[in-house]
PDB file of C-alpha atoms and ligand atoms in Angstrom:
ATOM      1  CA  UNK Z   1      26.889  81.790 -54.122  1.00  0.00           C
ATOM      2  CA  UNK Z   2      24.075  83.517 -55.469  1.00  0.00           C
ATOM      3  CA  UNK Z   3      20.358  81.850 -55.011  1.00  0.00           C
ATOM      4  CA  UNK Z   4      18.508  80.542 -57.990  1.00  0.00           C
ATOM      5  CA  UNK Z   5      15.006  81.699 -57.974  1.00  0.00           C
ATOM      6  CA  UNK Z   6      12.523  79.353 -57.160  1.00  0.00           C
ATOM      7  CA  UNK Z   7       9.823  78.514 -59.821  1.00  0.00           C
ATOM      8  CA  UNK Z   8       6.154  80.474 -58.503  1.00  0.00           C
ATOM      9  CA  UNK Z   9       3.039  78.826 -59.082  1.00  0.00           C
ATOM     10  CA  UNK Z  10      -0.474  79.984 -57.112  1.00  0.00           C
ATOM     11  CA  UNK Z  11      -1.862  77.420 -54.768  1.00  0.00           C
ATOM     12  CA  UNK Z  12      -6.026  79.178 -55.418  1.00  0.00           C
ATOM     13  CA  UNK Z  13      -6.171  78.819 -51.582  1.00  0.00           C
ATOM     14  CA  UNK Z  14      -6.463  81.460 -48.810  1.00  0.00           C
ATOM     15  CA  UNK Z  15      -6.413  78.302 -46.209  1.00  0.00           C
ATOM     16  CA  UNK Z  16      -3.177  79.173 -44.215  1.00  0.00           C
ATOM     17  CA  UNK Z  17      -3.400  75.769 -42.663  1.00  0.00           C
ATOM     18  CA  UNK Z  18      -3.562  74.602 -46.942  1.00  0.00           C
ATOM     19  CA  UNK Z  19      -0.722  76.804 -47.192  1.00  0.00           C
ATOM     20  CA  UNK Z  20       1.643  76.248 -44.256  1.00  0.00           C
ATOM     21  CA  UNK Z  21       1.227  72.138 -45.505  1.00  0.00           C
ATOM     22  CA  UNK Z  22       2.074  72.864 -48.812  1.00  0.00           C
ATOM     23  CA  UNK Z  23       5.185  75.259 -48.408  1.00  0.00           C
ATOM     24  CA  UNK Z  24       6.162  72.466 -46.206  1.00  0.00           C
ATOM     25  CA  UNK Z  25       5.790  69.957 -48.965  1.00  0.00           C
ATOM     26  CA  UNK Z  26       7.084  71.967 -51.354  1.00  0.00           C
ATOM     27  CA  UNK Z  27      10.164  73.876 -49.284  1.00  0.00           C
ATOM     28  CA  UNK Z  28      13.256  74.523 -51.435  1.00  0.00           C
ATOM     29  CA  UNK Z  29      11.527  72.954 -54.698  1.00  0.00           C
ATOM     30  CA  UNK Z  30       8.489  75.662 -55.574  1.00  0.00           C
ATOM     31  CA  UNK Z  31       7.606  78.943 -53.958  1.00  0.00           C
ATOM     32  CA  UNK Z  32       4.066  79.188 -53.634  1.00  0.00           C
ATOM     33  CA  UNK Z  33       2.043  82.100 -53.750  1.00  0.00           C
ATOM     34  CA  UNK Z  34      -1.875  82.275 -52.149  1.00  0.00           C
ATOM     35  CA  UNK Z  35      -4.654  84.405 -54.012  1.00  0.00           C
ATOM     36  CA  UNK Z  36      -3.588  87.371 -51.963  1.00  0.00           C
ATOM     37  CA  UNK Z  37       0.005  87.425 -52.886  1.00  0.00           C
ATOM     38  CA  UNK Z  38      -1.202  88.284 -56.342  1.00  0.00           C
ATOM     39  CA  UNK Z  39      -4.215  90.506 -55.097  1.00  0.00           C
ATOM     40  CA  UNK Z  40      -7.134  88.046 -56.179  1.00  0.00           C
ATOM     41  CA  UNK Z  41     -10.013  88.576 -53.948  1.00  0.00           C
ATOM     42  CA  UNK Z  42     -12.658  86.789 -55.769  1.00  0.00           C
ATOM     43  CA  UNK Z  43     -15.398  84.528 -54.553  1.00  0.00           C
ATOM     44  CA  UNK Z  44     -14.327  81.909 -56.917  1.00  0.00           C
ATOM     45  CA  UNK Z  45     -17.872  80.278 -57.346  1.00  0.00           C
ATOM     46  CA  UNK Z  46     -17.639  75.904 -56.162  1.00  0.00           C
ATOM     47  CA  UNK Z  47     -20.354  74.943 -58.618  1.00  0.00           C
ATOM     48  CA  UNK Z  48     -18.900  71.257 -59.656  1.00  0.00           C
ATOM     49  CA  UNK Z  49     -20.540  68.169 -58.011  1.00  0.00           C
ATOM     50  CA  UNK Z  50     -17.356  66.412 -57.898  1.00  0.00           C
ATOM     51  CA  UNK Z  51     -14.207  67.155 -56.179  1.00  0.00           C
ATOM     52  CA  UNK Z  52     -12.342  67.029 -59.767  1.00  0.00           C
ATOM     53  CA  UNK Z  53     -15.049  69.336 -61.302  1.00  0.00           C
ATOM     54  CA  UNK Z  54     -14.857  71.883 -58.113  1.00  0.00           C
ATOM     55  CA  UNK Z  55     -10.564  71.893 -58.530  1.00  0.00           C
ATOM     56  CA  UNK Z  56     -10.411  72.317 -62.153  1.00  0.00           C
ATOM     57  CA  UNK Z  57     -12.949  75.450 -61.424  1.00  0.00           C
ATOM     58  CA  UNK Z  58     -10.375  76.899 -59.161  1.00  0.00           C
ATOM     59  CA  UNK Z  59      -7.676  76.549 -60.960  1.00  0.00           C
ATOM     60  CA  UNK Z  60      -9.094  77.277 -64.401  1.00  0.00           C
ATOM     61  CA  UNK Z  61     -10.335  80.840 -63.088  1.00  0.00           C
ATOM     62  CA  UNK Z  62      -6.439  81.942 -62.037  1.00  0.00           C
ATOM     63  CA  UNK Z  63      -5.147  80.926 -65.250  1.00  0.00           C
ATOM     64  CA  UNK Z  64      -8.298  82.575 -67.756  1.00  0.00           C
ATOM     65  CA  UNK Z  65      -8.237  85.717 -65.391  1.00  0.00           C
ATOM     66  CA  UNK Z  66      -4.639  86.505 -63.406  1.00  0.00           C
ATOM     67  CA  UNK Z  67      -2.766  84.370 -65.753  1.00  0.00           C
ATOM     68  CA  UNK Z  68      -0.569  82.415 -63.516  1.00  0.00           C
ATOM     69  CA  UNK Z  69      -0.036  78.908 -63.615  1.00  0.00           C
ATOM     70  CA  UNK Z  70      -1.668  77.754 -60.614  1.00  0.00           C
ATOM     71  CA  UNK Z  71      -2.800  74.279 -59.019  1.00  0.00           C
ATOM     72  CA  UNK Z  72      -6.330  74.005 -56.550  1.00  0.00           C
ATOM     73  CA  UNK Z  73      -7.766  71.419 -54.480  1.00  0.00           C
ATOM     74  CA  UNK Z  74     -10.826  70.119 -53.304  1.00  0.00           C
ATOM     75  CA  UNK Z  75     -11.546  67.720 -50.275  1.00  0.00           C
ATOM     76  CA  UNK Z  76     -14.259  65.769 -49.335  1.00  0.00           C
ATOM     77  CA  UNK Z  77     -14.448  63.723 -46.211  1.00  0.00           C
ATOM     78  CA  UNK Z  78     -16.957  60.536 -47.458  1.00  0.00           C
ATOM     79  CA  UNK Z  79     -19.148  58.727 -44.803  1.00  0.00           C
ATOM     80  CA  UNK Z  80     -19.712  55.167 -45.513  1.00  0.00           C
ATOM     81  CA  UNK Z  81     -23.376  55.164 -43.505  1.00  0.00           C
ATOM     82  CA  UNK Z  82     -24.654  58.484 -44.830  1.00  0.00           C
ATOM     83  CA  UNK Z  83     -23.950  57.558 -48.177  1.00  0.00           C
ATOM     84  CA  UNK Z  84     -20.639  59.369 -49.124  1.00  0.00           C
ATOM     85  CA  UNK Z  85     -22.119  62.790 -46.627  1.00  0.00           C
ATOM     86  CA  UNK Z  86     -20.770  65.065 -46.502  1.00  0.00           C
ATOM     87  CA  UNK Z  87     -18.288  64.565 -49.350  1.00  0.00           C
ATOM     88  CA  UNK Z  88     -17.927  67.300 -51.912  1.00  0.00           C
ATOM     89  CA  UNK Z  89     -20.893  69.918 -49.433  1.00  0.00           C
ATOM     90  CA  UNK Z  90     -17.713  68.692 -46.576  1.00  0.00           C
ATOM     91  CA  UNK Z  91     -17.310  72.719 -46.692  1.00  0.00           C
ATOM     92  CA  UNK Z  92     -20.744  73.667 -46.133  1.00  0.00           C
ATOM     93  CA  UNK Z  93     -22.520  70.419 -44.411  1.00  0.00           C
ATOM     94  CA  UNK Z  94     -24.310  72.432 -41.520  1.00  0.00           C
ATOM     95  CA  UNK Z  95     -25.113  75.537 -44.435  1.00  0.00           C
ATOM     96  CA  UNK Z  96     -24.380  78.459 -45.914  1.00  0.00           C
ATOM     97  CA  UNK Z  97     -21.432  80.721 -43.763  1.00  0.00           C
ATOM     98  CA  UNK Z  98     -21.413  77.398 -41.179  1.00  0.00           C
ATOM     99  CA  UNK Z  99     -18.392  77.140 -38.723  1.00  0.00           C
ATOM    100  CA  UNK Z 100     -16.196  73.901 -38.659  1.00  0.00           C
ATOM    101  CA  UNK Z 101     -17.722  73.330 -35.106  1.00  0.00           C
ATOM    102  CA  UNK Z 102     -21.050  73.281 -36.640  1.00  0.00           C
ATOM    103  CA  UNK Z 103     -20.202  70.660 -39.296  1.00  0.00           C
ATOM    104  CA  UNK Z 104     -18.572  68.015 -36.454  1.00  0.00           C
ATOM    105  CA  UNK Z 105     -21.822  69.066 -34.273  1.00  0.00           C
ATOM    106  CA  UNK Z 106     -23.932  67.968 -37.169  1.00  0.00           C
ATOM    107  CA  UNK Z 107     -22.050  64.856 -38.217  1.00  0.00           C
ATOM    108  CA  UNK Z 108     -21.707  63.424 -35.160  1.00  0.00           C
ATOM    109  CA  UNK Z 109     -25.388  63.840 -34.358  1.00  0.00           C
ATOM    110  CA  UNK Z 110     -26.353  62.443 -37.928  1.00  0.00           C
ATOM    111  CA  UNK Z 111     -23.775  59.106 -36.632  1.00  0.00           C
ATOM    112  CA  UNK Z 112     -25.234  58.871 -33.070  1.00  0.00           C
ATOM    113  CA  UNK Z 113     -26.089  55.085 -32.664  1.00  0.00           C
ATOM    114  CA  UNK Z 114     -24.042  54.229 -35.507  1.00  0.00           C
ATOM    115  CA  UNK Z 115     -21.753  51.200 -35.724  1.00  0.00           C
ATOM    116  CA  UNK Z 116     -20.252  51.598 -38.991  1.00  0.00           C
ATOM    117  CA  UNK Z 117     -18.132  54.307 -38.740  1.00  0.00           C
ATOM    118  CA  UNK Z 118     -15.714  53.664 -41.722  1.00  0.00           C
ATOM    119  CA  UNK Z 119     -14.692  57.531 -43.581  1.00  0.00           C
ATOM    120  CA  UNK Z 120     -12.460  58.236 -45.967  1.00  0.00           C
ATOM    121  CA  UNK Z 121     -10.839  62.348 -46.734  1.00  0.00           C
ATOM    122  CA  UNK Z 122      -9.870  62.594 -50.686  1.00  0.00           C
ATOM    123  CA  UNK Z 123      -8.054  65.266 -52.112  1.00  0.00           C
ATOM    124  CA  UNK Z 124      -8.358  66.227 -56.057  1.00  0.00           C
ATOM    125  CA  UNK Z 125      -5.615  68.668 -56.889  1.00  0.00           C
ATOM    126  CA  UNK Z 126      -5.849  70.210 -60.580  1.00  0.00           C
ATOM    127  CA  UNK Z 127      -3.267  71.959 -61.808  1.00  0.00           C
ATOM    128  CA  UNK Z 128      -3.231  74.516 -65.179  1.00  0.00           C
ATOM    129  CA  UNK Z 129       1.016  73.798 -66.550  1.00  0.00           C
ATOM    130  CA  UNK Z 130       1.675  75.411 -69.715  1.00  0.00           C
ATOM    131  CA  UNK Z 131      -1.610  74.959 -71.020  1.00  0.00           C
ATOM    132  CA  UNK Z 132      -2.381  71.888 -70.023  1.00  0.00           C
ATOM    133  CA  UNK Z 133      -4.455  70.417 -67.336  1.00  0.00           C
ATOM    134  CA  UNK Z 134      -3.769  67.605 -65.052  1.00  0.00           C
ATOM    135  CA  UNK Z 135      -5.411  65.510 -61.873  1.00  0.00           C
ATOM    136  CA  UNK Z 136      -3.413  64.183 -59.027  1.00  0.00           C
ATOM    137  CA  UNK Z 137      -5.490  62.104 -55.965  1.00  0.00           C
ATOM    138  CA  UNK Z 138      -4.921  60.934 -52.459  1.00  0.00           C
ATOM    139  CA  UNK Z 139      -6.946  59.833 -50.316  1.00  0.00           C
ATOM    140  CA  UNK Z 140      -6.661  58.313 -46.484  1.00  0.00           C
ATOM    141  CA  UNK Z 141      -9.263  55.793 -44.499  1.00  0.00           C
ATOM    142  CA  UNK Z 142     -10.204  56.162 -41.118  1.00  0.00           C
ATOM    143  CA  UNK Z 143     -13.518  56.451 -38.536  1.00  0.00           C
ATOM    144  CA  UNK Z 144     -15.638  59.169 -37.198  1.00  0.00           C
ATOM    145  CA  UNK Z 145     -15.016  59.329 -33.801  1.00  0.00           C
ATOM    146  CA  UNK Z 146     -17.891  59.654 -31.422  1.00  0.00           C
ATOM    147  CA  UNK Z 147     -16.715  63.197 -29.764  1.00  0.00           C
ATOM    148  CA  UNK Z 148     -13.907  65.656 -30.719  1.00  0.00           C
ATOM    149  CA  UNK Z 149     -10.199  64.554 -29.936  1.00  0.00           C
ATOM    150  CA  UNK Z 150      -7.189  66.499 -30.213  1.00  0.00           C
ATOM    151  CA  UNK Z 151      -6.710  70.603 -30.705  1.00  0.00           C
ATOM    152  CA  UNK Z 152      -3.908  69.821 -33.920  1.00  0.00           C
ATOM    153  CA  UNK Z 153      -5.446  70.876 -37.767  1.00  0.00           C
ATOM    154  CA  UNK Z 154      -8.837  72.249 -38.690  1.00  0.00           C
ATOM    155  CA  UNK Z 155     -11.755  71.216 -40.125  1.00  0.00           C
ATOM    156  CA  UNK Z 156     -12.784  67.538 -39.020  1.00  0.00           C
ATOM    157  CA  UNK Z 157      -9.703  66.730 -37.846  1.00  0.00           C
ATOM    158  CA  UNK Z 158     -10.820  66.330 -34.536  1.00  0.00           C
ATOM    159  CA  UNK Z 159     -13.666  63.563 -35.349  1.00  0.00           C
ATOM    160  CA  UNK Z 160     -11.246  61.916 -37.975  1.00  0.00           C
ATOM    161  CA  UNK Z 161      -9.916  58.770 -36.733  1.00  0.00           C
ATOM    162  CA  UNK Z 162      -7.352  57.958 -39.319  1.00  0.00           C
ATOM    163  CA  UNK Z 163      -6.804  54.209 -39.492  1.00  0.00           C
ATOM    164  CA  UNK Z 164      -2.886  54.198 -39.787  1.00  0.00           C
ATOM    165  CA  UNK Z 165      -2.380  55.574 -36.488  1.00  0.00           C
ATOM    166  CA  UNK Z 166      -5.308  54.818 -34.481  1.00  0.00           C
ATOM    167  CA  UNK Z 167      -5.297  59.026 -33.916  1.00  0.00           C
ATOM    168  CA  UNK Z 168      -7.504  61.848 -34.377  1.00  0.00           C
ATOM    169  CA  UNK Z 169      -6.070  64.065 -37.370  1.00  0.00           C
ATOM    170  CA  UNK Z 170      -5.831  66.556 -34.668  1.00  0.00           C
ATOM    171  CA  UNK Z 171      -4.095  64.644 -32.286  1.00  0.00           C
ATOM    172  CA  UNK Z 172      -1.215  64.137 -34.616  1.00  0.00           C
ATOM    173  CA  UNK Z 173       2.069  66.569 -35.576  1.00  0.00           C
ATOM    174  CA  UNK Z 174       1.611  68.651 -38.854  1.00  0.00           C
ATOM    175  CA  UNK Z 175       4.045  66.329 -40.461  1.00  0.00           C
ATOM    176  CA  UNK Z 176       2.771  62.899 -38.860  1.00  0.00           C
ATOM    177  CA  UNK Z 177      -0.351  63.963 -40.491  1.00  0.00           C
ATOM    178  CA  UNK Z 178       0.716  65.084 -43.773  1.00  0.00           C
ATOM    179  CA  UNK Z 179       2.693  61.878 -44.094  1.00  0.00           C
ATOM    180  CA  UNK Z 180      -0.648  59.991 -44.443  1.00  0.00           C
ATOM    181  CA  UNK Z 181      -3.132  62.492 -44.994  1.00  0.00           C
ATOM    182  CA  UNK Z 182      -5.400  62.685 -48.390  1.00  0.00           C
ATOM    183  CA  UNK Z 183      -3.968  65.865 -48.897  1.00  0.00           C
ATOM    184  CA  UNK Z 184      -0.565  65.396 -48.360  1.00  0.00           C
ATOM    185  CA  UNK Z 185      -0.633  62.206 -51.240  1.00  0.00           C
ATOM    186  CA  UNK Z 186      -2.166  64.395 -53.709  1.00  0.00           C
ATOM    187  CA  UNK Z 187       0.752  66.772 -53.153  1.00  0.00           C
ATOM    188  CA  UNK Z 188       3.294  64.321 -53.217  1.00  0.00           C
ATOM    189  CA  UNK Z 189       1.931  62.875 -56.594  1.00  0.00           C
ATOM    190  CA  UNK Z 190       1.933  66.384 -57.768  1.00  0.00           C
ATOM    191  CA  UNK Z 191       5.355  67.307 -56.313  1.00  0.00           C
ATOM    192  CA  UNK Z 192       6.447  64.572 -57.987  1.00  0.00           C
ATOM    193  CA  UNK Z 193       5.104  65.722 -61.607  1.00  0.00           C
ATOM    194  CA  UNK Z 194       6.344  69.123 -61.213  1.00  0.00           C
ATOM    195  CA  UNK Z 195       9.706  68.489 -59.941  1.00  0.00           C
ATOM    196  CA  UNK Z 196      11.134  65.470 -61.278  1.00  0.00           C
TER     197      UNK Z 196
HETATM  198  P1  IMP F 201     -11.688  72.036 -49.083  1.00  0.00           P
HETATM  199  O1  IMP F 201     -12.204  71.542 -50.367  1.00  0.00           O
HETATM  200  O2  IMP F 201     -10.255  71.727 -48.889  1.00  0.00           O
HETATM  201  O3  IMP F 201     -12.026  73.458 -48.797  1.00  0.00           O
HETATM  202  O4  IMP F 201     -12.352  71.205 -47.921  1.00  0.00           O
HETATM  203  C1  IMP F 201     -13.717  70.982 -47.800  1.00  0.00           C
HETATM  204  C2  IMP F 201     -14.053  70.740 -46.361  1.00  0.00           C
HETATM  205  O5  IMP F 201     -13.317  69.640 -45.859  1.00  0.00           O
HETATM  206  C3  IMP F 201     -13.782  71.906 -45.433  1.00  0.00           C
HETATM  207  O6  IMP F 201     -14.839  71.960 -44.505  1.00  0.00           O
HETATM  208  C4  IMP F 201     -12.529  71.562 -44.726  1.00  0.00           C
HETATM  209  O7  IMP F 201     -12.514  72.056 -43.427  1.00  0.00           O
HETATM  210  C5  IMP F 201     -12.588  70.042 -44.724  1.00  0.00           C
HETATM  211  N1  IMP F 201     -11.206  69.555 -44.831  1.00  0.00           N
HETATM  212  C6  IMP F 201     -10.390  69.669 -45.905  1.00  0.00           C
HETATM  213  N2  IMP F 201      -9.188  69.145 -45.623  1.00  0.00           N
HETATM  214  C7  IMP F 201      -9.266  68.702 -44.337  1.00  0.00           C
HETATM  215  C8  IMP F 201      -8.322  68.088 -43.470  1.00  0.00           C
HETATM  216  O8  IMP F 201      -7.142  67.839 -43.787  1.00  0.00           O
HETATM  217  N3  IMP F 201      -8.768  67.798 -42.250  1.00  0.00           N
HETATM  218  C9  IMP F 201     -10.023  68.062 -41.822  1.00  0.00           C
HETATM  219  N4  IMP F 201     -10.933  68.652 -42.576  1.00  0.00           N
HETATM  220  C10 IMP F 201     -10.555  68.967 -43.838  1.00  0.00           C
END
């Protein structure tokens, strides 16, 4: 039986981690190409002050400039006792070209002698469909942990203490975490809208 082709759209990632969750999410519904696969190299500029702003940005610049429908996200990991820190700077908390090891060092020295450790990761995902725009959300509570757990993920996994499980992001499977995770209920809300 010959295969049907799979309908492309551009995820405006480069995150293989992004990537590898999303094919997952998306296996045998959407084939999903990452700014590479159609030779896009650009620093595309995070400017927004909102998650929603920073993913419309994303996604807007594949559409006006390579042409492809394509969908972006942005992720912010909110701290309850520093305000909603480092929400949507989650990428560059410790500075400019930091490592994610600096931004846990830094958080969990800016929550030493906390008690209120509440968090919460959302995900915006904005997507450009035949010239339209849309928002999808997900979000997921947990704590900040008071040292790193876990090897799993990237980012803050290892300090995120996601309330469901009682686990460290980076202490749980790829698809125990994308089962709860922010990201992974944006997707499914977008999935969702694409595909049914
Ligand atoms: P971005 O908007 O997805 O690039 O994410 C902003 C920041 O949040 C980056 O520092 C990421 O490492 C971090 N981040 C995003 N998603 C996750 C996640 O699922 N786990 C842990 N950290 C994340």
């Amino acid at each position: 039986m010959m295969k049907t082709a799979l309908p492309k759209i551009v995820f405006a990632t480069n995150n293989e981690h992004k990537l590898e969750e999303a094919r997952a999410l998306c296996s045998g519904a959407l084939e999903i190409l990452s700014l590479s696969d159609i030779n896009c190299h650009d620093d595309i500029p995070e400017t927004a002050d909102t998650l929603e702003g920073n993913a419309l940005i994303k996604a807007r610049w594949v559409k006006e400039r390579y042409g492809f429908d394509c969908f972006a996200d942005d992720t912010g990991l909110m701290v309850d006792a520093l305000d909603g820190a480092p929400g949507v700077y989650s990428a560059r908390y410790a500075g400019p070209g930091c490592t994610p090891a600096d931004n846990i060092r830094l958080l969990l020295k800016e929550m030493e002698g906390k008690n209120e450790r509440t968090a919460h990761f959302a995900t915006v995902i904005a997507l450009t469909l035949n010239g339209e725009e849309h928002l999808f959300k997900g979000s997921v509570d947990g704590e900040i942990a008071t040292e790193p757990h876990g090897t799993a993920g990237f980012g803050y996994d290892p300090i995120f203490i996601a309330s469901e499980t009682g686990k460290a992001f980076a202490e749980m499977s790829p698809d125990a975490k994308n089962a709860i995770s922010h990201r992974g209920r944006a997707m499914r809300k977008f999935i969702d809208f694409l595909i049914h």
